[in-house]
Coordinates of C-alpha atoms and ligand atoms in Angstrom, one line a residue:
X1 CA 27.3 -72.3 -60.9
X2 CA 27.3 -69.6 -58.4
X3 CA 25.5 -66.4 -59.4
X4 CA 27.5 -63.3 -57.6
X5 CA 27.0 -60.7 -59.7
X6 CA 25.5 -57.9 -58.1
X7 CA 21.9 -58.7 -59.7
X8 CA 18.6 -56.8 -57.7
X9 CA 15.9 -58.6 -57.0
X10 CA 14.8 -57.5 -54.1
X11 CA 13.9 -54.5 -54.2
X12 CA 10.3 -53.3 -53.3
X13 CA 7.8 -52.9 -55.8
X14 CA 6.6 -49.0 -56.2
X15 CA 3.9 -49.9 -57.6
X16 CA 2.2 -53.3 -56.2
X17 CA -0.3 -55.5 -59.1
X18 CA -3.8 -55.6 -57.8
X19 CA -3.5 -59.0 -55.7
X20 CA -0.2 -58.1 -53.7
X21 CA -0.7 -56.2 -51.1
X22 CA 2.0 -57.7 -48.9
X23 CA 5.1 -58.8 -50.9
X24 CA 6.1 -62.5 -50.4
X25 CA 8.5 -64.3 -52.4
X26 CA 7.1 -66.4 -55.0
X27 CA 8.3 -70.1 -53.2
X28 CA 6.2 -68.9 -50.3
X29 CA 3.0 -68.2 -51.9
X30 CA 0.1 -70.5 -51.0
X31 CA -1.8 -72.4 -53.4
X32 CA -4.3 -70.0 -53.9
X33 CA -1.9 -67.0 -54.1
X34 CA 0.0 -68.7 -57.1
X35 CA -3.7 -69.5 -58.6
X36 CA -4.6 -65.6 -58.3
X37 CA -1.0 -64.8 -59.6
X38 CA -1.4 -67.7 -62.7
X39 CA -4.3 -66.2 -63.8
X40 CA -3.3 -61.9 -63.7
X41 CA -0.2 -63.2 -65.6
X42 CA -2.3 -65.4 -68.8
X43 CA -4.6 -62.4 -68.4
X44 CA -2.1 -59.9 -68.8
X45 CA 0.0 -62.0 -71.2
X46 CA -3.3 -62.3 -73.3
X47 CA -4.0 -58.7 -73.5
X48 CA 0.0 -57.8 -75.0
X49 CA -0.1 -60.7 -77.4
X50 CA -3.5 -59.3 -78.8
X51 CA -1.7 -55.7 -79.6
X52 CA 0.0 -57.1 -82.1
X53 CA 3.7 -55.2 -80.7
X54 CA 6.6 -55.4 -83.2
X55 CA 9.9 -54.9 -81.1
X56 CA 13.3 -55.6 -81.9
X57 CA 15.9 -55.5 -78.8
X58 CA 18.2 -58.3 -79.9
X59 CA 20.9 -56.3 -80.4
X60 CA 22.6 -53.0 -78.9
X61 CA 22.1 -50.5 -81.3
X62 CA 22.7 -46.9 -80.9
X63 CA 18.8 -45.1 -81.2
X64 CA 18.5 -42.8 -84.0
X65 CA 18.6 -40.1 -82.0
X66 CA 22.1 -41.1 -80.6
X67 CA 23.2 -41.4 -84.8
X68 CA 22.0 -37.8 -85.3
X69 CA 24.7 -36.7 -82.2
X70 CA 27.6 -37.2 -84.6
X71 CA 25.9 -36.0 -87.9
X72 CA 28.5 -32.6 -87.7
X73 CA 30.9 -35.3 -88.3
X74 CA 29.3 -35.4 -92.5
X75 CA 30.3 -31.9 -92.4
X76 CA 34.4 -32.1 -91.4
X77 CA 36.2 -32.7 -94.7
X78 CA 34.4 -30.5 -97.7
X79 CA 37.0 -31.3 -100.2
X80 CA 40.3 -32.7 -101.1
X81 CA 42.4 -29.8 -99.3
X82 CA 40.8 -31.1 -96.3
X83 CA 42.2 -34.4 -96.6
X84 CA 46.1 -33.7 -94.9
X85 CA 46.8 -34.4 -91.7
X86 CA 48.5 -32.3 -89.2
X87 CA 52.1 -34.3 -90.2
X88 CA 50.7 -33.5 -93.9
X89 CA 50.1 -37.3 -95.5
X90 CA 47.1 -37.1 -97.9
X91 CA 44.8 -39.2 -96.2
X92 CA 43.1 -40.1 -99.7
X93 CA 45.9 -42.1 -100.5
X94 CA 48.0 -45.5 -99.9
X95 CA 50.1 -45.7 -97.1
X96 CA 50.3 -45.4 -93.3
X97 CA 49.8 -48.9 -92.9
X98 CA 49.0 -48.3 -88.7
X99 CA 47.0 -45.5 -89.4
X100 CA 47.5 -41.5 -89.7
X101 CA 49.3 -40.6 -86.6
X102 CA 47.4 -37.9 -85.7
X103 CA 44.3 -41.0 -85.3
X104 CA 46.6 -43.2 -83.6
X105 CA 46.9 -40.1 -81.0
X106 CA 43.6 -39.5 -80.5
X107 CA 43.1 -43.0 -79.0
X108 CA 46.1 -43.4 -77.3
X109 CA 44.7 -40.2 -75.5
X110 CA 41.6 -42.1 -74.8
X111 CA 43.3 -45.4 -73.8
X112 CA 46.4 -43.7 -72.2
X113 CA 48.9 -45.6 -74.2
X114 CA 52.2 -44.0 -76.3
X115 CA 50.6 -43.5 -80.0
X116 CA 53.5 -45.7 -81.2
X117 CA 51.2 -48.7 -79.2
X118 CA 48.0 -48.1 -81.0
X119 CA 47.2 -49.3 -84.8
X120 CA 44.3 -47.1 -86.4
X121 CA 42.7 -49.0 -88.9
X122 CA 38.8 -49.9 -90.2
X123 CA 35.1 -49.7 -89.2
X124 CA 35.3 -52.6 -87.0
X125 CA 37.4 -54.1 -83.7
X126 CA 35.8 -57.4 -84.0
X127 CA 37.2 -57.9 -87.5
X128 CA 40.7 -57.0 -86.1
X129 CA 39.9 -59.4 -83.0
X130 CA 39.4 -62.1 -85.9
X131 CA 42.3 -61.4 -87.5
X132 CA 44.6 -61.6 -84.8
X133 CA 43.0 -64.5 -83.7
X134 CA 43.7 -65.8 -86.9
X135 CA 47.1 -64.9 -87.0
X136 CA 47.7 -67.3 -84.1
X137 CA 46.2 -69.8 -85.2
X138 CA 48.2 -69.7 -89.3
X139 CA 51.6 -68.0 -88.3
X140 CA 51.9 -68.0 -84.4
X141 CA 52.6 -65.0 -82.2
X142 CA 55.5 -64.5 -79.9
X143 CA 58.0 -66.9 -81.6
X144 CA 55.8 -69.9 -80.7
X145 CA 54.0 -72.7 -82.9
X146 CA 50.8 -71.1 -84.8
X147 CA 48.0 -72.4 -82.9
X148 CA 47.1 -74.6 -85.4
X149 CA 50.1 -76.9 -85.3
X150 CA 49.6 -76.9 -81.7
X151 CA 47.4 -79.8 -79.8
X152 CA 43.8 -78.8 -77.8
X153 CA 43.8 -74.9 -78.1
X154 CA 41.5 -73.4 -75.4
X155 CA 40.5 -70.2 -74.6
X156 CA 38.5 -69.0 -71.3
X157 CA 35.3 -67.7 -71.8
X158 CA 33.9 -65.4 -69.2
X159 CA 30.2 -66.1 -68.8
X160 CA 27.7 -64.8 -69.4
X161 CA 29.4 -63.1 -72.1
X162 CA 29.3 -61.8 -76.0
X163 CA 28.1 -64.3 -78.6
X164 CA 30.4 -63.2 -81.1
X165 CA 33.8 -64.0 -79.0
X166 CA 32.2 -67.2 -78.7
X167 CA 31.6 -67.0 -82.1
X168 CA 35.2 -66.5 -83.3
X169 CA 36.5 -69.4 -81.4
X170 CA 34.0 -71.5 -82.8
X171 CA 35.1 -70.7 -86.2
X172 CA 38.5 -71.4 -85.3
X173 CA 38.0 -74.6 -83.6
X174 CA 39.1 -73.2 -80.1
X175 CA 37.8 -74.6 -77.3
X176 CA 36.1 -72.7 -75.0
X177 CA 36.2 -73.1 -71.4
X178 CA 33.8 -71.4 -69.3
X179 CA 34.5 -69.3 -65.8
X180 CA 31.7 -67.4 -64.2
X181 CA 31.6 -63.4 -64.0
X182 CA 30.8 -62.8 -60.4
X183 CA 30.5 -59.2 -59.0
X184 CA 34.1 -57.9 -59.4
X185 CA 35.2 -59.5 -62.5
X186 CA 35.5 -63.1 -63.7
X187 CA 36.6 -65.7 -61.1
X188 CA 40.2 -65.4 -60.8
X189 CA 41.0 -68.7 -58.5
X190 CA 39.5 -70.2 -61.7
X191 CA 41.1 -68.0 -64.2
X192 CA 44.8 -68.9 -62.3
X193 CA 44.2 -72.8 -62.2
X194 CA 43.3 -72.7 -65.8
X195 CA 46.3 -70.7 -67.3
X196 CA 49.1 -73.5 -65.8
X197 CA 47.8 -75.6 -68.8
X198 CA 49.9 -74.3 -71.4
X199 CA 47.0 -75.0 -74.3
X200 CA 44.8 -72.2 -72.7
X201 CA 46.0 -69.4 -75.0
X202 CA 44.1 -66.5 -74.1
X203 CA 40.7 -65.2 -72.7
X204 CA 38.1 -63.0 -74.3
X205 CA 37.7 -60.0 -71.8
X206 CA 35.5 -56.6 -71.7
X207 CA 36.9 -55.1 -68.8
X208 CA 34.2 -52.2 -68.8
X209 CA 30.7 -52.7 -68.7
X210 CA 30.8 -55.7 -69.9
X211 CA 28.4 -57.2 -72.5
X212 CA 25.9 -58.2 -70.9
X213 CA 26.6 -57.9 -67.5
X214 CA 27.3 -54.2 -67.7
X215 CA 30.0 -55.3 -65.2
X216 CA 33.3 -53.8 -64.9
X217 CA 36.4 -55.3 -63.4
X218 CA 38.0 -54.2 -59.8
X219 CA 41.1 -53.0 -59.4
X220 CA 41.8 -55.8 -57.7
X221 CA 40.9 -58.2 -60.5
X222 CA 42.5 -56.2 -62.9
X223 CA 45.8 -56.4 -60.7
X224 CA 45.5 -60.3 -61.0
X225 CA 45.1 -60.2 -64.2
X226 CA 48.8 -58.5 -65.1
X227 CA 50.0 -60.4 -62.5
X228 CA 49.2 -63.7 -64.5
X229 CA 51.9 -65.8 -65.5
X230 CA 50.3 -68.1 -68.0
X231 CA 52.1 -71.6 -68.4
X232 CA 52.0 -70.8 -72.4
X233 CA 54.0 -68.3 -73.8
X234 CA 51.5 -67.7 -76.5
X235 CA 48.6 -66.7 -74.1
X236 CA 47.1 -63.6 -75.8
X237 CA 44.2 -61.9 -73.7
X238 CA 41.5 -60.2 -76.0
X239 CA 41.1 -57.0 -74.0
X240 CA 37.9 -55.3 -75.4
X241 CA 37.4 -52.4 -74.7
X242 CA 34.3 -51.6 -76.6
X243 CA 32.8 -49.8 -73.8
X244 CA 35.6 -48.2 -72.0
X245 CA 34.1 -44.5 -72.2
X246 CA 30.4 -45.5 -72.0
X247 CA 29.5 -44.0 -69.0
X248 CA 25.9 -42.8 -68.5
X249 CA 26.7 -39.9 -66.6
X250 CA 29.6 -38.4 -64.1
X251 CA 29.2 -41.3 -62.0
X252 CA 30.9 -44.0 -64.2
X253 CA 32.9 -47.0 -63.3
X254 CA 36.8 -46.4 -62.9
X255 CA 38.8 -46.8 -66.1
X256 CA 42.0 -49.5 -65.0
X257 CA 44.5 -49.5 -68.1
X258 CA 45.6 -52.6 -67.7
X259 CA 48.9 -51.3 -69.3
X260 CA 50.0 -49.8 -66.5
X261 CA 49.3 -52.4 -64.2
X262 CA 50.8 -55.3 -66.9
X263 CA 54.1 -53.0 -67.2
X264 CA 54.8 -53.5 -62.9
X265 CA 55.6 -57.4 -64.2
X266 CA 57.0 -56.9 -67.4
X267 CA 53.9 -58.6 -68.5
X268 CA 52.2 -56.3 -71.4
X269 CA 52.4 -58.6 -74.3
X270 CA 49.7 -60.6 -72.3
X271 CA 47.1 -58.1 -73.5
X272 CA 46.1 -57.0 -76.6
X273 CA 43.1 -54.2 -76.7
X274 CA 40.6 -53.3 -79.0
X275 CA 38.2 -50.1 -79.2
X276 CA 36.3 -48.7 -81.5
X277 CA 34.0 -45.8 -82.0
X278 CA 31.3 -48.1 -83.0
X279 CA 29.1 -46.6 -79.8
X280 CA 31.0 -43.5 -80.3
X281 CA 30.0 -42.1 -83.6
X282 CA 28.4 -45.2 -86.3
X283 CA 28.5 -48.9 -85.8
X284 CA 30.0 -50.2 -88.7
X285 CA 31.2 -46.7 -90.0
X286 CA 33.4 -45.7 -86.7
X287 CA 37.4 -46.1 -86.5
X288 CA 38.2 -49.7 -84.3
X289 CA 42.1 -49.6 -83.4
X290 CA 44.3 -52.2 -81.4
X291 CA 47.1 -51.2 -78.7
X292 CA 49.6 -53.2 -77.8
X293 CA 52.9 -53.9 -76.5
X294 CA 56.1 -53.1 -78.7
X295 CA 56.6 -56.4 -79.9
X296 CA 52.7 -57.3 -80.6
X297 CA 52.4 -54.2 -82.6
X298 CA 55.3 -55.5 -84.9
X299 CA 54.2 -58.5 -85.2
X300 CA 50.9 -57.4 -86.0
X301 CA 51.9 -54.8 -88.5
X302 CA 54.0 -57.3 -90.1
X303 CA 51.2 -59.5 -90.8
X304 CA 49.1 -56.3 -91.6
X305 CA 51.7 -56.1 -94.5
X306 CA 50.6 -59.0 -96.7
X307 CA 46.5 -58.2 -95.7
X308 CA 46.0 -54.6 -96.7
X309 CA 47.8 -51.5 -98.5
X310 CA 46.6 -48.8 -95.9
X311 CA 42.9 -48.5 -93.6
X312 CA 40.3 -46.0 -94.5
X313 CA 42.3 -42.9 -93.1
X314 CA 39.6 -40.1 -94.4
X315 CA 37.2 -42.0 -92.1
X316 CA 40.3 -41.9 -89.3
X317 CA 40.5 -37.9 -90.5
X318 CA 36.9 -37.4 -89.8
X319 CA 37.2 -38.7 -86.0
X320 CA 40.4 -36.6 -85.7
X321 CA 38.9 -33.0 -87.2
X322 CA 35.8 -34.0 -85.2
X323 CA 37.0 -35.4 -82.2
X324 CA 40.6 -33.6 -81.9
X325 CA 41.2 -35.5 -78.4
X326 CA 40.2 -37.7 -76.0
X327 CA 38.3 -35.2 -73.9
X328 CA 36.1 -34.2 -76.2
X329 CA 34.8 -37.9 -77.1
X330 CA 34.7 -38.2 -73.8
X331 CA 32.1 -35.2 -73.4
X332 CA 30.4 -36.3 -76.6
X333 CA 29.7 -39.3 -74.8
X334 CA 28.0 -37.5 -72.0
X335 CA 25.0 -37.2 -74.6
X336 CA 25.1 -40.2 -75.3
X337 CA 24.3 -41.4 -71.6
X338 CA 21.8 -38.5 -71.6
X339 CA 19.9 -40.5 -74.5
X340 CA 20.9 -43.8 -72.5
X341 CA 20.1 -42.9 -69.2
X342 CA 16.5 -42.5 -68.8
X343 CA 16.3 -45.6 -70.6
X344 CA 17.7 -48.4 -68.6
X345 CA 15.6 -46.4 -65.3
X346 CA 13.0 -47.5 -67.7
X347 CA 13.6 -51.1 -67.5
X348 CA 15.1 -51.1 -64.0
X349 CA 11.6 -49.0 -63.1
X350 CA 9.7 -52.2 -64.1
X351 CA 11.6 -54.5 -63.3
X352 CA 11.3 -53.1 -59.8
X353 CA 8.0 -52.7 -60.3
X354 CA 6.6 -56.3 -61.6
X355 CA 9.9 -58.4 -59.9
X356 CA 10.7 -57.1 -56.8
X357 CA 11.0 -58.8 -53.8
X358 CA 9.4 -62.5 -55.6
X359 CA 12.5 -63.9 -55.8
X360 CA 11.6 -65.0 -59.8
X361 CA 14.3 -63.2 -61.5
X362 CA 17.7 -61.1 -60.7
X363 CA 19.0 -58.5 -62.7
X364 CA 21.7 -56.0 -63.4
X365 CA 21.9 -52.0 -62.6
X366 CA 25.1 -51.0 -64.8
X367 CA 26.4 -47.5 -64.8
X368 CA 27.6 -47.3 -68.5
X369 CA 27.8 -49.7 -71.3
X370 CA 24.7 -51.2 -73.8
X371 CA 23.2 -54.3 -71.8
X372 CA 22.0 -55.5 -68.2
X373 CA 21.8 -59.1 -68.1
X374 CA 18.5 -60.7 -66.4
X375 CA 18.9 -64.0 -65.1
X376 CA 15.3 -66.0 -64.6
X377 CA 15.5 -67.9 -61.0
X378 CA 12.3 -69.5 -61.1
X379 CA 11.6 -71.0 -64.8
X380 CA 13.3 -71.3 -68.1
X381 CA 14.8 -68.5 -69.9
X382 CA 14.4 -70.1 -73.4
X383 CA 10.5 -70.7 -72.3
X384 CA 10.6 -66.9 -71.8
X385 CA 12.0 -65.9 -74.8
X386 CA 9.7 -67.9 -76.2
X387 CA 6.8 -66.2 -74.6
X388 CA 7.3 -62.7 -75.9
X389 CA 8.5 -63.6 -79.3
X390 CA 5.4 -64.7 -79.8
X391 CA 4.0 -61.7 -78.2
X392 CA 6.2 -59.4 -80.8
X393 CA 8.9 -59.1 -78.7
X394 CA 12.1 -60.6 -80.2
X395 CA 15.3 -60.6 -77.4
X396 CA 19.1 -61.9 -78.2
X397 CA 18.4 -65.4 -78.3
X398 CA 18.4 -67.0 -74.9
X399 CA 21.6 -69.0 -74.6
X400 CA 23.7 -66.7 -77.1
X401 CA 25.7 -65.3 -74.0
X402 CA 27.3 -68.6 -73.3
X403 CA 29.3 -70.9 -75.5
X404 CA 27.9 -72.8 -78.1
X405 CA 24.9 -71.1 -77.5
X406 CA 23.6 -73.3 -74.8
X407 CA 23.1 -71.5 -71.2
X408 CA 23.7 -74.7 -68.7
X409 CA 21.3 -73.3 -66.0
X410 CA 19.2 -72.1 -69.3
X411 CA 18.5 -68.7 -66.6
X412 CA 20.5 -65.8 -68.4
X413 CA 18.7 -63.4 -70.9
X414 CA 20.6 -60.1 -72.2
X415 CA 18.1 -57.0 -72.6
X416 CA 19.6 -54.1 -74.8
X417 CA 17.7 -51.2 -74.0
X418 CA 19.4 -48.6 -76.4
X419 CA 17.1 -48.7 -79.9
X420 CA 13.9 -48.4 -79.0
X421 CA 12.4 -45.3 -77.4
X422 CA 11.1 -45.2 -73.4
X423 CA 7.6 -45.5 -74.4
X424 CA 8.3 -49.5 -76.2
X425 CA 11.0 -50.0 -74.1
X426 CA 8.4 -49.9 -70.7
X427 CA 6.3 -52.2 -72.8
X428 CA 8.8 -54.3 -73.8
X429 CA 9.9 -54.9 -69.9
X430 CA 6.6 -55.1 -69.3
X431 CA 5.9 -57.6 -71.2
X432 CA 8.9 -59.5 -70.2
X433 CA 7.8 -59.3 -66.7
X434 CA 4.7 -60.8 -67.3
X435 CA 6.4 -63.9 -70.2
X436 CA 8.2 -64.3 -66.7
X437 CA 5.5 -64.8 -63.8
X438 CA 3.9 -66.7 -66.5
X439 CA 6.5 -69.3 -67.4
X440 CA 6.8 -69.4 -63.3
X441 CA 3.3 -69.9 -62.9
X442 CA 3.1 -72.4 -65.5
X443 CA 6.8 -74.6 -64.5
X444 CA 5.9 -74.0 -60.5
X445 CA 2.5 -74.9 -60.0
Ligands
PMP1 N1 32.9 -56.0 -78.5 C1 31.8 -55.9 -77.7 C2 32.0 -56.3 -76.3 C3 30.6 -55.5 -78.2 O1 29.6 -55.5 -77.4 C4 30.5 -55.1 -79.6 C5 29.3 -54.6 -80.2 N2 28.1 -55.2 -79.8 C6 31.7 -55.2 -80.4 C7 32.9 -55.7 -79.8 C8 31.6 -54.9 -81.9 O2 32.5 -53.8 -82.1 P1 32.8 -53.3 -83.5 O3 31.6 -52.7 -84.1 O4 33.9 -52.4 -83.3 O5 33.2 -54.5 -84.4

């Protein structure tokens, strides 16, 4: 498979290990050079196992610190009078199955969508990616055939990607068919030869940042992907959008609302987006919402009708008395990226530092978003990972960011850099630096 993301790996070391003092690529070290280098790595390897480290970065959790930025939130509603919203419904009760409107405003300021397109509902967008998926698959969507009653359903996964898309499909039986994020955006050739079979239904996407490339998609990409005119009618694109104001600083990736570029070919019940302010305010206690065209939203809402009586709409008050519009998530995201920042210069620091220029590994500089994906050149991921768990150092699994779990060029390894602070993050890429020249030295010899 091609690798064209736009990885580093060449970038000189500002800091050299004792025995380089000229930097060579790894393949063109002598014998004795990848002696010397076998032995600082076991050495070094040694000396991190024996501190006994305890470090968790399987996962892209906000840091405490980034929890305690929406604490004012607690303080919002003090009693029942605060519970109306601005069209007066008593958010403590039933009703309002797709959401309080003044919540389904607030993100369609954020998405740029009419508020008529977006559904407010609970803590979580992957439950409401599940459901929808489900949906398809029991009752059908768009007039066709549920899923189910259907013969081979596919969907295209975009790799690496997020375990728990895979995950979904896997519960549901759909096969997943892989196509290779390169450094724009999936691979669209692929992406257009695949959607003329009329059993690939839809596509997992996170246009922004994507987990864990940190990636986001061109305009160009983007443009190909409203153009698509999938051979099944019942082709649903997952657009996740979990990251779409995640920038660490002023000089984020641009937003594409794929919306607007959908509408130019009458094309928008191709998508249907999911956000949430899981990264905003609290995973697992933030507002998710869908948007979607006029007929998806019906069609969701109708199924909505026999699933629940009405969303948590106090926690949807909270975001709106907090939040009141788009710009000001926008700016409390700002301190986020503060908190964020300095921590993936951390890794890319080291990684620069202890990789550079030996051609060994690749990896990702995003500008927003939780991840940056490292792919291993030189020796197997799943040895790595390996390596520093049993140094104290537990990673997502290697392999999780392909289907099925299982990484064909076993290369790719997702580092979430957001929980712990600089000081174990640096020892964490540290010590993933050296589980690297290691497994090199040991596979390459
Ligand atoms: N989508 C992507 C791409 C994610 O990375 C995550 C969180 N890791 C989620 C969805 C989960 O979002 P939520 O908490 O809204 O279910």
């Amino acid at each position: 498979m091609p690798c064209l993301v736009p990885y580093s790996s060449n970038a000189l070391p500002s800091a050299l290990p004792s025995i380089y003092t000229i930097m060579k690529k790894y393949i063109n070290f002598t014998n004795e050079e990848k002696l010397a280098f076998k032995r600082e790595a076991n050495e070094r390897y040694d000396e991190f196992k024996a501190r006994g480290l305890c470090i968790n970065m399987a996962r892209g959790n906000p840091s405490k610190a980034q929890l305690a930025l929406s604490e004012d939130i607690f303080a919002v509603l003090k009693s029942g009078e605060d519970c109306f919203d601005s069209t007066g419904l008593d958010c403590r009760g039933y009703g309002t199955l797709a959401g309080s409107t003044d919540c389904r405003k607030l993100f369609a300021d954020v998405l740029g969508v009419p508020f008529e397109n977006v559904i407010a509902c609970g803590s979580s967008s992957l439950n409401l990616m599940f459901d929808f998926i489900s949906q398809c698959m029991t009752i059908g969507i768009g007039g066709c055939e549920p899923w189910m009653k259907q013969k081979n359903v596919k969907f295209i996964a975009i790799v690496p990607g997020y375990d728990r898309h895979f995950g979904i499909a896997k519960h549901f039986g759909i096969e997943l068919v892989s196509v290779p994020m390169l450094s724009d955006g999936p691979d669209m050739d692929m992406i257009e030869e695949l959607i003329k079979d009329d059993s690939v239904k839809g596509m997992f996407c996170v246009p922004k940042y994507q987990n864990p490339t940190g990636i986001t998609f061109s305009e160009a990409v983007i443009e190909r992907m409203a153009k698509m005119e999938p051979a099944a009618k019942d082709f649903r694109a997952i657009w996740d959008n979990a990251y779409i104001i995640h920038d660490f600083d002023n000089d984020g990736d641009p937003t594409y609302n794929i919306f607007d570029y959908a509408k130019k070919y009458g094309h928008e019940d191709n998508f249907v987006e999911f956000a949430s302010t899981s990264k905003i305010t609290f995973p697992g206690a933030g507002v998710a919402v869908i948007a979607a065209s006029d007929s998806n939203v019906k069609e969701i809402l109708a199924r909505m009708t026999y699933q629940i009586i009405s969303y948590d709409k106090i926690n949807q008050l909270r975001h709106v008395k907090y939040f009141s519009n788009g710009k000001n998530m926008i700016a409390h995201m700002k301190k986020h990226g503060e908190l964020l920042k300095p921590k993936f210069d951390a890794v890319a620091r080291i990684f620069d530092r202890e990789l550079g220029g030996l051609g060994i590994a690749e990896w990702t500089n995003p500008k927003g978003g939780y991840f940056i994906s490292l792919n291993v050149t030189a020796a197997s991921a799943k040895k790595v990972g390996q390596l520093c768990k049993d140094a104290g150092l537990t990673l997502t699994n290697v392999g999780a960011t392909y289907p099925g779990g299982i990484d064909p060029e076993d290369k790719n390894i997702r580092i979430a850099p957001s929980f712990p602070p600089v000081e174990e993050l640096e020892l964490s890429a540290e010590l993933l630096c050296i589980a690297i020249k290691k497994a090199v030295a040991e596979e390459n010899l």
